[in-house]
DNA sequence: GTGAAAGCGCTAACAA
DNA sequence: TTGTTAGCGCTTTCAC
């Protein structure tokens, strides 16, 4: 890479003249500007990002810590973050915490050394279980703002972008109840997450409001064979006529299992699941889904962080944005 | 963040003494080292990454340019890259090209300014269609090595990690032929990609080798309704008894469609598809899959790049590694 | 054993 | 209009 120094030497002017010329400074003569720019173009000069970062004490880089990149929702949020960030000239450094507290801490530590100007993250499962928040607080007190999304640590004072998980399952369940479904099961493989708990509560609330109904929850562990678990549950509970799935694969598997057992979907049983549009194509009939607008969540998170980074006046008030889910009716409900 | 300067001032020693002490230099007295380290620990001193990068003229950061983060395979490769990179102390800056040539160029341009030491990338669809490679060559000639994976530009001289696409479909097709399948269709939604073409060729070769058989290819465009396309194809070709799917959703939809039409899988029809383990759980019976070992591909790519970055002696010979696919038999084949 | 000084590439206040 | 200088945070050579 060419440097200002080299250009200056070749042009027989000083480094600062070159610098100013390239930045269209008023101080420099037209003729000089032209000469400088021509040589710069010839050599494809690009200002060294690292030097700029050091000088200006900001990197225009955002650290993103994500629990699981293979999770379609999280990947889509990352996509949203990236799209929004590039608009403002920011880059994204990604760390994957693998749902591990230790790796989450490590990610923060590794990047909190001047590599990034701030963080966007979703809290790892283990972190939520152990309720650890010190590492977040420490990072913030070091002057690096954090924006949390989806799985947030409520006790950390920072900007947040969340989903209306509780309302989403409450409304979805209500809609199945309106279909006169009597035995609606809630299937979850994300019991350990804050959002998983909220989703369960929304479902439970709706069920209990309906006189005489009792909530019924099927919890699946990560290491379980989901297909087997759901199959054996369906076999034991022949009267199931509705499913609310807290995660996409539970919803997909529920439909396929019902069909395998000879049930008609949605005539005999309705299924609603948290899932993306592309997931909904993985079943026939197509899954009625609760959409989280992942990309939008990412964009909002990026905006909040960038806003905080650029507004020097210390805004002390943290904000929490709620990106509402949409219930997209398809063919797996009446 | 504390700097060496601040520590030095507080300790009444020079900056260089502090620096050396923290790096356990032989030159510095034990007592001094102890004092320095204690204060550094107290203030949680971390060497400024940006300053180090500037000084050492390397960032220990890898630029990854990915066509589509929502593609499960590509996301998994990214995961593999990240895992391997952190082992060696490298960070990952991710750009998403969105299958667009322009954005791919932009990503390279944006990061080829000292932000990264090298690139790992998979070529965007538009780039492959237009056969553009100048931007890759330019980047390499600027001293930034590139490692390409999966979708590679053969005419660019650089390290590559690829999959045995041709052999994979050839063998998969052979295995269906051995099941005495007579009418095997190849379904693809990635016709425009180099890997898509290779997969089709492997299938065609195997079919043609079997006397009397003729290849049959169903091409689906991104904007098409995959479910409808496959359904109407199946209705028009009632004799189909085998499917080779070039992408995961085609395989999943093929199974569900067959079942919807009253066919028994795998009794009446066998299905094999490029897909991951988690995809295979999205159908009953589970999909027999061609696995690409995405994480391994990412790890290999990262290793190749890091190796090149660390071996100063200019290794002029570029390498191409092939990570072989595995055919994992499950319940959608005999 | 410790410190001064140069330099990585850049910007900007100040000098000429 | 152009050049000199200092400084961002760090390492490292060379002097003391």
mmCIF file of N, CA, C and O (backbone and C1' of nucleotides) in Angstrom, chain D residues 5-16:
data_model
loop_
_atom_site.group_PDB
_atom_site.id
_atom_site.type_symbol
_atom_site.label_atom_id
_atom_site.label_comp_id
_atom_site.label_asym_id
_atom_site.label_seq_id
_atom_site.Cartn_x
_atom_site.Cartn_y
_atom_site.Cartn_z
ATOM 1 P P DT D 5 10.396 21.398 12.280
ATOM 2 O "O5'" DT D 5 9.154 21.027 13.203
ATOM 3 C "C5'" DT D 5 8.330 22.088 13.719
ATOM 4 C "C4'" DT D 5 7.250 21.505 14.610
ATOM 5 C "C3'" DT D 5 7.692 20.282 15.425
ATOM 6 O "O3'" DT D 5 7.308 20.489 16.768
ATOM 7 C "C1'" DT D 5 5.689 19.807 14.234
ATOM 8 P P DA D 6 7.832 19.523 17.896
ATOM 9 O "O5'" DA D 6 6.451 19.047 18.520
ATOM 10 C "C5'" DA D 6 5.337 19.947 18.511
ATOM 11 C "C4'" DA D 6 4.064 19.167 18.764
ATOM 12 C "C3'" DA D 6 4.243 17.946 19.685
ATOM 13 O "O3'" DA D 6 3.100 17.875 20.510
ATOM 14 C "C1'" DA D 6 3.339 17.247 17.633
ATOM 15 P P DG D 7 3.186 16.994 21.829
ATOM 16 O "O5'" DG D 7 2.066 15.898 21.567
ATOM 17 C "C5'" DG D 7 0.832 16.262 20.973
ATOM 18 C "C4'" DG D 7 0.187 15.017 20.404
ATOM 19 C "C3'" DG D 7 0.529 13.735 21.185
ATOM 20 O "O3'" DG D 7 -0.656 13.031 21.448
ATOM 21 C "C1'" DG D 7 0.882 13.415 18.894
ATOM 22 P P DC D 8 -0.669 12.008 22.679
ATOM 23 O "O5'" DC D 8 -1.719 10.917 22.213
ATOM 24 C "C5'" DC D 8 -2.959 11.230 21.593
ATOM 25 C "C4'" DC D 8 -3.314 10.116 20.645
ATOM 26 C "C3'" DC D 8 -2.822 8.748 21.113
ATOM 27 O "O3'" DC D 8 -3.859 8.113 21.868
ATOM 28 C "C1'" DC D 8 -2.420 9.099 18.756
ATOM 29 P P DG D 9 -3.539 7.569 23.331
ATOM 30 O "O5'" DG D 9 -2.708 6.248 23.034
ATOM 31 C "C5'" DG D 9 -3.365 5.125 22.477
ATOM 32 C "C4'" DG D 9 -2.357 4.022 22.281
ATOM 33 C "C3'" DG D 9 -1.547 3.675 23.532
ATOM 34 O "O3'" DG D 9 -1.618 2.277 23.705
ATOM 35 C "C1'" DG D 9 -0.099 4.092 21.716
ATOM 36 P P DC D 10 -0.733 1.514 24.775
ATOM 37 O "O5'" DC D 10 0.487 1.004 23.904
ATOM 38 C "C5'" DC D 10 0.231 0.014 22.911
ATOM 39 C "C4'" DC D 10 1.435 -0.159 22.028
ATOM 40 C "C3'" DC D 10 2.670 -0.697 22.734
ATOM 41 O "O3'" DC D 10 2.712 -2.102 22.526
ATOM 42 C "C1'" DC D 10 3.177 1.034 21.146
ATOM 43 P P DT D 11 3.909 -2.919 23.233
ATOM 44 O "O5'" DT D 11 5.118 -2.727 22.209
ATOM 45 C "C5'" DT D 11 5.014 -3.335 20.925
ATOM 46 C "C4'" DT D 11 6.269 -3.068 20.140
ATOM 47 C "C3'" DT D 11 7.534 -3.733 20.694
ATOM 48 O "O3'" DT D 11 8.217 -4.262 19.564
ATOM 49 C "C1'" DT D 11 7.898 -1.423 20.445
ATOM 50 P P DT D 12 9.394 -5.329 19.750
ATOM 51 O "O5'" DT D 12 10.721 -4.555 19.338
ATOM 52 C "C5'" DT D 12 10.684 -3.588 18.282
ATOM 53 C "C4'" DT D 12 11.943 -2.745 18.331
ATOM 54 C "C3'" DT D 12 13.125 -3.408 19.064
ATOM 55 O "O3'" DT D 12 14.315 -3.053 18.378
ATOM 56 C "C1'" DT D 12 12.687 -1.342 20.024
ATOM 57 P P DT D 13 15.576 -4.057 18.410
ATOM 58 O "O5'" DT D 13 16.736 -3.085 17.888
ATOM 59 C "C5'" DT D 13 16.442 -2.087 16.911
ATOM 60 C "C4'" DT D 13 17.144 -0.791 17.272
ATOM 61 C "C3'" DT D 13 18.590 -0.994 17.759
ATOM 62 O "O3'" DT D 13 19.436 -0.109 17.043
ATOM 63 C "C1'" DT D 13 17.362 0.335 19.296
ATOM 64 P P DC D 14 21.074 -0.315 17.103
ATOM 65 O "O5'" DC D 14 21.506 0.922 18.007
ATOM 66 C "C5'" DC D 14 20.835 2.183 17.843
ATOM 67 C "C4'" DC D 14 21.011 3.011 19.094
ATOM 68 C "C3'" DC D 14 22.402 2.908 19.730
ATOM 69 O "O3'" DC D 14 22.908 4.213 19.874
ATOM 70 C "C1'" DC D 14 20.706 2.678 21.357
ATOM 71 P P DA D 15 24.521 4.431 20.147
ATOM 72 O "O5'" DA D 15 24.462 5.366 21.439
ATOM 73 C "C5'" DA D 15 23.210 5.755 21.840
ATOM 74 C "C4'" DA D 15 23.070 6.625 23.023
ATOM 75 C "C3'" DA D 15 24.270 6.878 23.929
ATOM 76 O "O3'" DA D 15 24.090 8.143 24.541
ATOM 77 C "C1'" DA D 15 22.675 5.550 25.092
ATOM 78 P P DC D 16 25.285 8.762 25.446
ATOM 79 O "O5'" DC D 16 24.873 8.421 26.949
ATOM 80 C "C5'" DC D 16 23.745 9.079 27.539
ATOM 81 C "C4'" DC D 16 23.412 8.399 28.838
ATOM 82 C "C3'" DC D 16 24.536 8.410 29.885
ATOM 83 O "O3'" DC D 16 24.063 9.077 31.034
ATOM 84 C "C1'" DC D 16 23.488 6.299 29.755
#
